[in-house]
Amino acid sequence: MADIPARTELKVTTGPIRGSRKIHVEGPGGIRVAMREIDLEPSSGEPPLRVYDCSGPYTDPTATIDIMAGLPELRRDWIRARGDVEEVAQRQVKPEDNGQLGPDRSGGVQPFPNVRRTVLRAKPGANVSQMHYARRGIITPEMEYVAIRENLGRARRAEAAARDGQDFGAAIPDFVTPEFVRDEVARGRAIIPNNVNHPESEPMAIGRNFLVKINANIGNSAVASDVAAEVDKMVWSIRWGADTVMDLSTGRNIHDTREWILRNSPVPIGTVPIYQALEKVGGIAEDLTWEIYRDTLIEQAEQGVDYFTIHAGVRLPYIPMTAKRVTGIVSRGGSIMAKWCLAHHKESFLYTRFEDICEIMKAYDIAFSLGDGLRPGSIADANDEAQFAELATLGELTQIAWKHDIQVMIEGPGHVPMHKIKANMDKQLEACGEAPFYTLGPLTTDIAPGYDHITSAIGAAMIGWFGTAMLCYVTPKEHLGLPDRDDVKVGVVTYKLAAHAADLAKGHPAAKMRDDALSRARFEFRWRDQFHLSLDPDTAEKYHDQTLPAEGAKTAHFCSMCGPKFCSMKITQEVRDFAAKQNASADTFLAAESGMAEMSEKFREKGGEIYLPAAE
Amino acid sequence: MADIPARTELKVTTGPIRGSRKIHVEGPGGIRVAMREIDLEPSSGEPPLRVYDCSGPYTDPTATIDIMAGLPELRRDWIRARGDVEEVAQRQVKPEDNGQLGPDRSGGVQPFPNVRRTVLRAKPGANVSQMHYARRGIITPEMEYVAIRENLGRARRAEAAARDGQDFGAAIPDFVTPEFVRDEVARGRAIIPNNVNHPESEPMAIGRNFLVKINANIGNSAVASDVAAEVDKMVWSIRWGADTVMDLSTGRNIHDTREWILRNSPVPIGTVPIYQALEKVGGIAEDLTWEIYRDTLIEQAEQGVDYFTIHAGVRLPYIPMTAKRVTGIVSRGGSIMAKWCLAHHKESFLYTRFEDICEIMKAYDIAFSLGDGLRPGSIADANDEAQFAELATLGELTQIAWKHDIQVMIEGPGHVPMHKIKANMDKQLEACGEAPFYTLGPLTTDIAPGYDHITSAIGAAMIGWFGTAMLCYVTPKEHLGLPDRDDVKVGVVTYKLAAHAADLAKGHPAAKMRDDALSRARFEFRWRDQFHLSLDPDTAEKYHDQTLPAEGAKTAHFCSMCGPKFCSMKITQEVRDFAAKQNASADTFLAAESGMAEMSEKFREKGGEIYLPAAE
């Protein structure tokens, strides 16, 4: 890892992740799918292990990183080759786009220097969504890319591996084909969020029958704003495995911060447009109008945002259902719309104008992330009337979006005790026609602020197992403050392990390979392989070295838990050697006197041999 | 918190836990049950919240702490009043008890100064186990203490609270009576580990129908040994909520380290006697004998160890079943016995001498913790033939122990993917007649060394929900090194939240009170109450202050997530005010035009009011 300044003061972390190499798997039509390969020690006799890689060009030593210029446009030609988009002049940036109202224009940030003059939009009458292509039987390069990526470079013949898991009715294939991806997108069971104005993104799929994904939230706020820090957090979060990033910026410089993030992001970027719209009206929710909101959608659509969280399910009649809650409405977007509805005693314009919003989404291929504005904010409010009333409406809206061939995922809670988690998944599948579920946690208890990455990882792993397609991370700062760089890493790694635990329990055919490789390394005392195969090699090695810093300890056949004199792993090896030799089975074992005698002797002879000298 | 030296260099952390007071609830016969009371801000209008307290006299400002003298003997008179014990001279401490073999006696530690000359033992033919009393219909002071403790000071009338949970066939009462405790102990569904030679301990119960408990492991090793650090870790771990502590010391000074820990521990202490026995034979497993092991049991029984982990289920015929495993035998005790069995081609003496061991257990009231020496050490080995063959044997041994009226719990895995966790609980309940289950995690994936407190908290919360009575913590250093003070705290708090999530999901009638109190505090911006009600008030406040250090921010009605201009909680309050005023319901809401108009007006009037000045 190195902090490179490029030609700017914006620093991001680049360089390979310890112990692995960036590789590119070739696909049809010159597609090159980015993955990581972890090399194992020669003594292992094992080939390198391929793993899913979200980190983009930043971990590729051969790539030139220039934050001021942005990433290369990987999908540029794929998008234009379809011939259904046209170049139009980009909407003029207004001061209010950056929250600069009134005479005081201070506190601005440097605009992204390499800003585009023109943007892409569907030709009149055209629909450029992946779902639209899928439903017409077209397999796009994006779908080809996803298929190769989801297989983790496995060859078709490698499928044979016995399946072991409980998938609760999912349909995870042994091997992902481009046609399978197309079919899942066409059915609405998976989405590939990639705005035609975000050609820098590497295609990825969010769906119950693919690997479980995770999202990391970043963004400045009214009390803390620094564009450099947000770009750094974006690059840092994908380094550790964030599959998508949401820019939840509020306060000032929202437009410019987002431009810096989008131009430099290889993963899909999501936003909550109502946040920016609110800033445009000086923070007064009741002053929001459809026109201002619509203008904000177009502003963000042209910048290249890949999915919009839209709280169109917060309907006027549901609002009073939250009155008796312990924590009322905790969703920021949900409460903004609740306030607007109450102030005007009108139905939400997000609901009444939903088809107008669809027209915008299909012109750029932006996916809906239908927000759960009435999600429970405490254990006491879980699975209540307000929450499920909104979910039913999100189901209606899903059908409307699908009528327009627009990709949709559904956001879920929140705070839910373990015994009420499964019901959330089951109701979502039924109400929303298997559209991908995207949940925040859920947190399984309210009593551990400072540890909510853990209270929520418990719920996230479970709901991921039950069928949730993407898990929105929670950091240790949840409920307490804004996450810093370290919090972002802890949140991402925690959710990565929760998502992987879910893949394992679902029986994903590719998931267990990494656990087995790491466990073999552990059993054989290949310490470096154990570090490199872990989700966070740097932390694993650091912790090991705190007890046994000596270089020799990394090759010694013992660890600090048992010390050099005695090691259970070593004894097991002897058990294995004997059993292999005798081909012993539980039945014949006791009878094998000769074998026992022989082994008994062998043990006495080499009784001292399991004493290894301490490395230091 | 303050580090007090007392009259020694051994320092431990004392003083109240931030925001709470030590209290004692009076019981029959002068019993005083220790609890903590968390005071809430007057504005809350709520009474103090009582919480379970494992921290002992160390958090009581009125108690005098003298590590050199040890804790007062809370149970001394209860034990003697039963008239079934006699005082005998304590076994002489031998050099090998501290691993000091041969001429080199260096590296010793200071023996505990206030060592007792005599110890207690059951009179000939007597059985002093709580199970023995329970089965004869006797309610002991220990049972009275447990009953009050488990109710968290609730009065019987407070039971009415509606139950909400899925307990998978557990029998959690609305209110715990001493008779209920007696009955659970008599049936073997719960244990109260308290050796007659550990009168310093505050009685606690481990059972499926009581609050889920957690254990913290400490202990020096051959590569790191420091008695002061171990005593400090014990006090530190109970401060944050460890219900029992296991001293897993290996290498030297095992006897003296254990004496320091026992004399200063208010929680039950468990050990794995085979570890010390192995040191007595210079670490050569095949040199172990029943006589050496028996002598070690008596040595530790006289010191006051409350439960022994005994791997009597590792039978000769099961050993070859581990040969094809990815990680073989990972239990240290299990591999020691496997090596002994193979070396002598004999059945394990722990199994053949089990009834002799029972005679020792009943003479001091030591509980069995039947070890799972063949537990899986990787996802690949979960729920295999070897693991369940051993579990069946642990079931047989449970029946033998119960024949002697000896308390028993059963140890469980290990590494288990989520979809295989429930089977572990179900098989244990069936094989072991509902004896309490005591599991390590389980870890739900192998790929996150450095984060195994989290991979295992997921499995621990789930298996706790399914019915496991005690969860053995895993620290971030698992698989990598020995936990330091910080690791111990993170491990304990992580397991505390997992155990609480399990209590919530089981529908324990007392569990949700704390979540609700904290969530009300969060909703009402009572920041200090939120910190104080959390499992780790210091960390919660520290994280908050990293973003908003100003003192005013702790009373401000906003947080750093949304900033001062907009707050969803504030809006919800307005929704609530309106709904309360209109007594609106989902049905009448739309119709209530007048109400809507009035409210609409009200909102416009006070439109500016939700702008709060930033605290700084």
Short mmCIF file of C-alpha atoms in Angstrom, two decimals, chain A residues 101 164-166 221-224 250 278-279 281-287 315-332 335-336 338-339 341-347 377-380 385 415 417-420 443-455 457-458 461-462 465 476-482 484 487 489-490 493-494 496-498 500-507 511-512 514-516 518-520 522-523 527 530-531 533-536 539-548 558-569 571-572 574-576 578-580 583-587 589-590 593 596-597 599-601 603-604 606-608 610-611, chain B residues 101 164-166 221-224 250 278-279 281-287 315-332 335-336 338-339 341-347 377-380 385 415 417-420 443-455 457-458 461-462 465 476-482 484 487 489-490 493-494 496-498 500-507 511-512 514-516 518-520 522-523 527 530-531 533-536 539-548 558-569 571-572 574-576 578-580 583-587 589-590 593 596-597 599-601 603-604 606-608 610-611:
data_model
loop_
_atom_site.label_atom_id
_atom_site.label_comp_id
_atom_site.label_asym_id
_atom_site.label_seq_id
_atom_site.Cartn_x
_atom_site.Cartn_y
_atom_site.Cartn_z
CA LEU A 101 -27.72 29.84 -1.08
CA ASP A 164 -24.14 -28.30 0.92
CA GLY A 165 -26.53 -25.67 2.18
CA GLN A 166 -30.10 -24.54 2.79
CA SER A 221 -22.63 16.17 6.40
CA ALA A 222 -23.60 19.63 7.56
CA VAL A 223 -21.22 19.27 10.47
CA ALA A 224 -18.30 17.70 8.61
CA THR A 250 -25.95 16.44 3.03
CA LEU A 278 -33.98 19.43 0.62
CA GLU A 279 -30.76 21.45 0.62
CA VAL A 281 -34.99 24.55 -0.48
CA GLY A 282 -32.86 25.55 2.47
CA GLY A 283 -33.77 22.48 4.50
CA ILE A 284 -37.48 23.29 4.71
CA ALA A 285 -39.22 20.00 3.90
CA GLU A 286 -42.62 21.59 3.24
CA ASP A 287 -41.08 23.80 0.55
CA ARG A 315 -47.96 7.24 2.02
CA LEU A 316 -50.05 9.79 3.90
CA PRO A 317 -52.34 7.21 5.54
CA TYR A 318 -49.38 5.28 6.98
CA ILE A 319 -47.87 8.21 8.86
CA PRO A 320 -50.14 8.06 11.93
CA MET A 321 -49.30 4.36 12.26
CA THR A 322 -45.89 5.51 13.51
CA ALA A 323 -47.27 7.72 16.27
CA LYS A 324 -47.25 5.05 18.97
CA ARG A 325 -43.77 3.78 18.10
CA VAL A 326 -40.91 3.95 20.57
CA THR A 327 -38.69 5.54 17.91
CA GLY A 328 -41.20 6.81 15.36
CA ILE A 329 -39.76 7.46 11.89
CA VAL A 330 -35.99 7.08 11.87
CA SER A 331 -35.43 7.13 8.12
CA ARG A 332 -34.23 10.59 7.14
CA SER A 335 -39.35 11.70 7.81
CA ILE A 336 -38.75 14.40 5.18
CA ALA A 338 -43.80 12.53 6.28
CA LYS A 339 -43.27 16.16 7.16
CA CYS A 341 -47.33 15.13 3.62
CA LEU A 342 -48.46 16.48 6.98
CA ALA A 343 -47.64 20.06 6.07
CA HIS A 344 -49.67 19.90 2.85
CA HIS A 345 -52.10 17.19 4.00
CA LYS A 346 -51.49 15.66 0.58
CA GLU A 347 -50.32 12.27 -0.69
CA GLY A 377 -35.63 2.17 14.52
CA SER A 378 -35.77 -0.03 17.59
CA ILE A 379 -36.47 -3.61 18.64
CA ALA A 380 -39.80 -2.43 20.00
CA GLU A 385 -48.23 -2.17 10.99
CA HIS A 415 -33.75 -3.00 14.04
CA PRO A 417 -34.80 -9.22 16.96
CA MET A 418 -33.63 -12.58 15.58
CA HIS A 419 -36.99 -14.30 15.85
CA LYS A 420 -38.62 -11.68 13.60
CA LEU A 443 -29.57 -4.83 14.26
CA THR A 444 -30.59 -7.62 16.65
CA THR A 445 -30.45 -5.53 19.84
CA ASP A 446 -30.46 -1.82 20.73
CA ILE A 447 -28.15 -1.97 23.76
CA ALA A 448 -24.70 -1.89 22.18
CA PRO A 449 -23.97 1.52 20.62
CA GLY A 450 -20.30 1.45 19.65
CA TYR A 451 -20.67 -2.19 18.59
CA ASP A 452 -23.56 -1.91 16.14
CA HIS A 453 -21.43 -3.26 13.30
CA ILE A 454 -21.66 -6.50 15.31
CA THR A 455 -25.28 -6.32 16.54
CA ALA A 457 -23.75 -8.35 11.36
CA ILE A 458 -25.68 -11.03 13.26
CA ALA A 461 -25.70 -12.80 8.05
CA MET A 462 -29.06 -14.37 8.90
CA TRP A 465 -28.83 -16.55 4.31
CA PRO A 476 -19.04 1.06 14.94
CA LYS A 477 -20.06 4.74 14.89
CA GLU A 478 -23.71 4.03 14.01
CA HIS A 479 -26.03 6.15 16.22
CA LEU A 480 -23.01 8.00 17.61
CA GLY A 481 -21.11 9.82 14.89
CA LEU A 482 -19.75 9.89 11.37
CA ASP A 484 -13.85 7.78 9.77
CA ASP A 487 -14.65 2.74 10.86
CA LYS A 489 -12.76 -0.54 6.96
CA VAL A 490 -14.15 -2.30 10.04
CA VAL A 493 -14.76 -6.29 6.53
CA THR A 494 -17.49 -7.11 9.06
CA LYS A 496 -17.90 -9.04 3.97
CA LEU A 497 -17.66 -11.85 6.51
CA ALA A 498 -21.42 -11.72 7.15
CA HIS A 500 -19.71 -14.82 3.05
CA ALA A 501 -21.27 -16.67 6.01
CA ALA A 502 -24.59 -16.26 4.16
CA ASP A 503 -23.15 -17.60 0.88
CA LEU A 504 -21.78 -20.62 2.77
CA ALA A 505 -25.12 -21.35 4.45
CA LYS A 506 -26.99 -20.96 1.14
CA GLY A 507 -24.62 -23.52 -0.33
CA ALA A 511 -18.07 -19.99 -1.37
CA LYS A 512 -16.46 -22.84 0.58
CA ARG A 514 -11.78 -20.04 0.39
CA ASP A 515 -12.68 -21.39 3.86
CA ASP A 516 -11.14 -24.74 2.97
CA LEU A 518 -7.53 -21.05 4.67
CA SER A 519 -8.24 -23.97 7.02
CA ARG A 520 -5.72 -26.16 5.21
CA ARG A 522 -4.00 -23.07 9.26
CA PHE A 523 -3.66 -26.81 9.81
CA TRP A 527 1.04 -18.63 8.46
CA GLN A 530 -3.45 -17.91 6.37
CA PHE A 531 -2.91 -14.14 6.45
CA LEU A 533 -6.36 -15.81 2.41
CA SER A 534 -8.10 -13.77 5.11
CA LEU A 535 -10.41 -10.82 4.43
CA ASP A 536 -7.90 -8.49 6.09
CA THR A 539 -4.73 -7.09 10.57
CA ALA A 540 -4.26 -10.87 10.72
CA GLU A 541 -0.48 -10.53 10.42
CA LYS A 542 -0.35 -7.60 12.85
CA TYR A 543 -2.23 -9.57 15.53
CA HIS A 544 0.01 -12.59 15.05
CA ASP A 545 3.13 -10.48 15.35
CA GLN A 546 1.95 -8.83 18.58
CA THR A 547 2.56 -12.16 20.33
CA LEU A 548 5.27 -13.68 18.15
CA PHE A 558 3.41 -23.83 16.48
CA CYS A 559 1.45 -20.82 17.52
CA SER A 560 1.27 -18.68 20.63
CA MET A 561 -1.86 -20.40 21.93
CA CYS A 562 -0.17 -23.68 22.86
CA GLY A 563 3.43 -22.64 22.61
CA PRO A 564 6.32 -24.63 21.15
CA LYS A 565 6.20 -27.65 23.46
CA PHE A 566 2.80 -29.03 22.56
CA CYS A 567 0.62 -28.67 19.53
CA SER A 568 -2.70 -30.31 18.80
CA MET A 569 -2.32 -29.79 15.06
CA ILE A 571 -0.63 -34.63 16.98
CA THR A 572 -3.47 -34.71 14.50
CA GLU A 574 0.36 -38.18 13.50
CA VAL A 575 -3.16 -39.56 13.86
CA ARG A 576 -3.63 -38.98 10.15
CA PHE A 578 -1.27 -43.70 11.26
CA ALA A 579 -4.82 -43.95 9.98
CA ALA A 580 -3.66 -43.56 6.41
CA ASN A 583 -6.42 -47.58 6.47
CA ALA A 584 -8.09 -47.79 9.84
CA SER A 585 -11.83 -47.35 10.20
CA ALA A 586 -13.85 -46.96 13.35
CA ASP A 587 -14.90 -50.62 13.06
CA PHE A 589 -9.56 -49.95 14.61
CA LEU A 590 -9.85 -51.72 17.94
CA GLU A 593 -3.73 -54.91 17.43
CA MET A 596 -1.68 -50.49 17.37
CA ALA A 597 1.42 -52.16 18.68
CA MET A 599 2.15 -47.42 16.24
CA SER A 600 2.62 -47.58 19.97
CA GLU A 601 6.26 -48.41 19.39
CA PHE A 603 5.26 -43.16 19.26
CA ARG A 604 7.67 -44.20 22.01
CA LYS A 606 9.89 -40.50 18.45
CA GLY A 607 8.35 -39.42 21.74
CA GLY A 608 10.58 -36.41 21.85
CA ILE A 610 7.08 -33.26 18.76
CA TYR A 611 9.15 -30.91 20.85
CA LEU B 101 10.95 -29.54 36.92
CA ASP B 164 -42.72 -12.00 22.53
CA GLY B 165 -40.26 -14.58 21.27
CA GLN B 166 -39.60 -18.07 19.95
CA SER B 221 1.05 -19.74 28.25
CA ALA B 222 4.50 -21.20 27.74
CA VAL B 223 5.39 -18.18 25.63
CA ALA B 224 3.85 -15.48 27.84
CA THR B 250 -0.21 -23.73 30.50
CA LEU B 278 0.61 -32.58 31.11
CA GLU B 279 3.04 -30.04 32.54
CA VAL B 281 4.96 -35.01 33.07
CA GLY B 282 7.10 -32.56 31.17
CA GLY B 283 4.65 -32.19 28.30
CA ILE B 284 4.87 -35.84 27.22
CA ALA B 285 1.25 -36.91 26.68
CA GLU B 286 1.99 -40.63 26.68
CA ASP B 287 3.56 -40.32 30.15
CA ARG B 315 -12.75 -42.57 22.93
CA LEU B 316 -10.16 -44.71 21.17
CA PRO B 317 -12.49 -45.88 18.39
CA TYR B 318 -13.42 -42.30 17.45
CA ILE B 319 -9.86 -41.11 16.83
CA PRO B 320 -9.50 -42.50 13.29
CA MET B 321 -12.74 -40.75 12.36
CA THR B 322 -10.74 -37.52 12.45
CA ALA B 323 -8.09 -38.70 10.00
CA LYS B 324 -9.83 -37.42 6.88
CA ARG B 325 -10.70 -34.05 8.39
CA VAL B 326 -9.36 -30.79 6.98
CA THR B 327 -8.26 -29.70 10.45
CA GLY B 328 -8.20 -32.97 12.39
CA ILE B 329 -8.36 -32.58 16.18
CA VAL B 330 -8.10 -28.92 17.20
CA SER B 331 -9.04 -29.29 20.86
CA ARG B 332 -5.87 -29.23 22.92
CA SER B 335 -5.45 -34.16 21.08
CA ILE B 336 -3.59 -34.84 24.33
CA ALA B 338 -5.85 -38.90 21.41
CA LYS B 339 -2.09 -39.06 21.59
CA CYS B 341 -4.76 -43.47 23.48
CA LEU B 342 -2.69 -44.07 20.35
CA ALA B 343 0.57 -44.35 22.27
CA HIS B 344 -0.86 -46.98 24.62
CA HIS B 345 -3.49 -48.37 22.22
CA LYS B 346 -5.82 -48.23 25.21
CA GLU B 347 -9.18 -46.64 25.93
CA GLY B 377 -11.91 -26.81 13.71
CA SER B 378 -13.14 -25.71 10.30
CA ILE B 379 -16.33 -25.28 8.28
CA ALA B 380 -15.36 -28.39 6.33
CA GLU B 385 -19.11 -38.50 12.32
CA HIS B 415 -16.62 -23.92 13.48
CA PRO B 417 -21.82 -22.78 9.01
CA MET B 418 -25.20 -21.20 9.85
CA HIS B 419 -27.30 -23.91 8.23
CA LYS B 420 -25.74 -26.59 10.46
CA LEU B 443 -17.61 -19.50 14.06
CA THR B 444 -19.73 -19.25 10.89
CA THR B 445 -16.81 -18.87 8.45
CA ASP B 446 -13.05 -19.53 8.49
CA ILE B 447 -11.94 -16.61 6.31
CA ALA B 448 -11.75 -13.75 8.79
CA PRO B 449 -8.87 -14.22 11.26
CA GLY B 450 -8.61 -10.96 13.21
CA TYR B 451 -12.42 -10.71 13.23
CA ASP B 452 -13.34 -14.08 14.73
CA HIS B 453 -15.09 -12.42 17.67
CA ILE B 454 -17.60 -11.41 14.97
CA THR B 455 -17.67 -14.58 12.83
CA ALA B 457 -20.81 -13.87 17.59
CA ILE B 458 -23.12 -14.62 14.66
CA ALA B 461 -26.29 -15.44 19.07
CA MET B 462 -28.07 -18.05 16.95
CA TRP B 465 -31.42 -18.38 20.76
CA PRO B 476 -10.13 -10.80 17.85
CA LYS B 477 -6.85 -12.63 18.47
CA GLU B 478 -8.36 -16.12 18.04
CA HIS B 479 -6.11 -18.30 15.84
CA LEU B 480 -3.46 -15.56 15.85
CA GLY B 481 -2.21 -14.82 19.34
CA LEU B 482 -2.95 -14.38 23.04
CA ASP B 484 -4.45 -8.69 25.73
CA ASP B 487 -9.02 -8.01 23.29
CA LYS B 489 -12.94 -6.37 26.69
CA VAL B 490 -13.93 -6.55 23.02
CA VAL B 493 -18.80 -7.01 25.17
CA THR B 494 -19.29 -8.80 21.84
CA LYS B 496 -22.65 -9.91 25.99
CA LEU B 497 -24.53 -8.44 23.05
CA ALA B 498 -24.83 -11.87 21.39
CA HIS B 500 -28.66 -10.48 24.97
CA ALA B 501 -29.81 -10.84 21.35
CA ALA B 502 -30.50 -14.49 22.19
CA ASP B 503 -32.46 -13.58 25.34
CA LEU B 504 -34.55 -11.15 23.28
CA ALA B 505 -35.31 -13.73 20.59
CA LYS B 506 -36.18 -16.35 23.22
CA GLY B 507 -38.65 -13.87 24.67
CA ALA B 511 -34.55 -8.75 28.34
CA LYS B 512 -36.42 -6.11 26.33
CA ARG B 514 -33.06 -2.40 28.51
CA ASP B 515 -33.49 -2.12 24.71
CA ASP B 516 -36.65 -0.10 25.18
CA LEU B 518 -32.09 2.84 25.51
CA SER B 519 -34.26 3.41 22.45
CA ARG B 520 -36.46 5.88 24.35
CA ARG B 522 -32.08 7.73 21.81
CA PHE B 523 -35.40 9.06 20.52
CA TRP B 527 -27.32 11.23 25.06
CA GLN B 530 -27.97 6.34 25.86
CA PHE B 531 -24.31 6.00 26.83
CA LEU B 533 -27.61 2.18 29.19
CA SER B 534 -25.18 0.70 26.66
CA LEU B 535 -22.98 -2.32 27.32
CA ASP B 536 -19.90 -0.11 27.04
CA THR B 539 -16.76 3.59 24.13
CA ALA B 540 -20.20 4.96 23.24
CA GLU B 541 -19.35 8.37 24.68
CA LYS B 542 -15.87 8.37 23.15
CA TYR B 543 -17.25 7.68 19.66
CA HIS B 544 -19.88 10.40 20.04
CA ASP B 545 -17.29 12.92 21.17
CA GLN B 546 -15.00 12.17 18.21
CA THR B 547 -17.52 13.95 15.98
CA LEU B 548 -19.15 16.34 18.46
CA PHE B 558 -29.51 16.55 17.06
CA CYS B 559 -26.68 14.25 16.22
CA SER B 560 -23.78 14.32 13.81
CA MET B 561 -25.54 12.09 11.29
CA CYS B 562 -28.08 14.67 10.13
CA GLY B 563 -26.61 17.77 11.68
CA PRO B 564 -28.46 20.61 13.38
CA LYS B 565 -30.65 21.74 10.48
CA PHE B 566 -32.73 18.63 9.97
CA CYS B 567 -33.60 15.79 12.27
CA SER B 568 -35.90 12.87 11.61
CA MET B 569 -36.44 12.24 15.31
CA ILE B 571 -40.16 15.42 12.90
CA THR B 572 -41.45 12.19 14.35
CA GLU B 574 -44.34 16.40 15.53
CA VAL B 575 -46.12 13.48 13.89
CA ARG B 576 -46.72 12.05 17.34
CA PHE B 578 -50.44 15.64 15.85
CA ALA B 579 -51.64 12.05 15.98
CA ALA B 580 -52.11 12.27 19.74
CA ASN B 583 -56.30 10.61 17.95
CA ALA B 584 -55.81 9.83 14.29
CA SER B 585 -55.92 6.28 13.04
CA ALA B 586 -55.00 4.94 9.62
CA ASP B 587 -58.68 4.71 8.75
CA PHE B 589 -56.76 9.96 8.96
CA LEU B 590 -57.52 10.83 5.35
CA GLU B 593 -59.70 17.17 6.77
CA MET B 596 -55.24 18.13 8.51
CA ALA B 597 -55.94 21.73 7.71
CA MET B 599 -52.07 20.80 11.34
CA SER B 600 -51.02 22.10 7.99
CA GLU B 601 -51.41 25.60 9.35
CA PHE B 603 -46.66 23.42 10.47
CA ARG B 604 -46.48 26.56 8.36
CA LYS B 606 -43.73 26.98 13.22
CA GLY B 607 -41.99 26.04 9.97
CA GLY B 608 -38.78 27.54 11.23
CA ILE B 610 -37.20 22.71 13.73
CA TYR B 611 -34.04 24.64 13.00
#
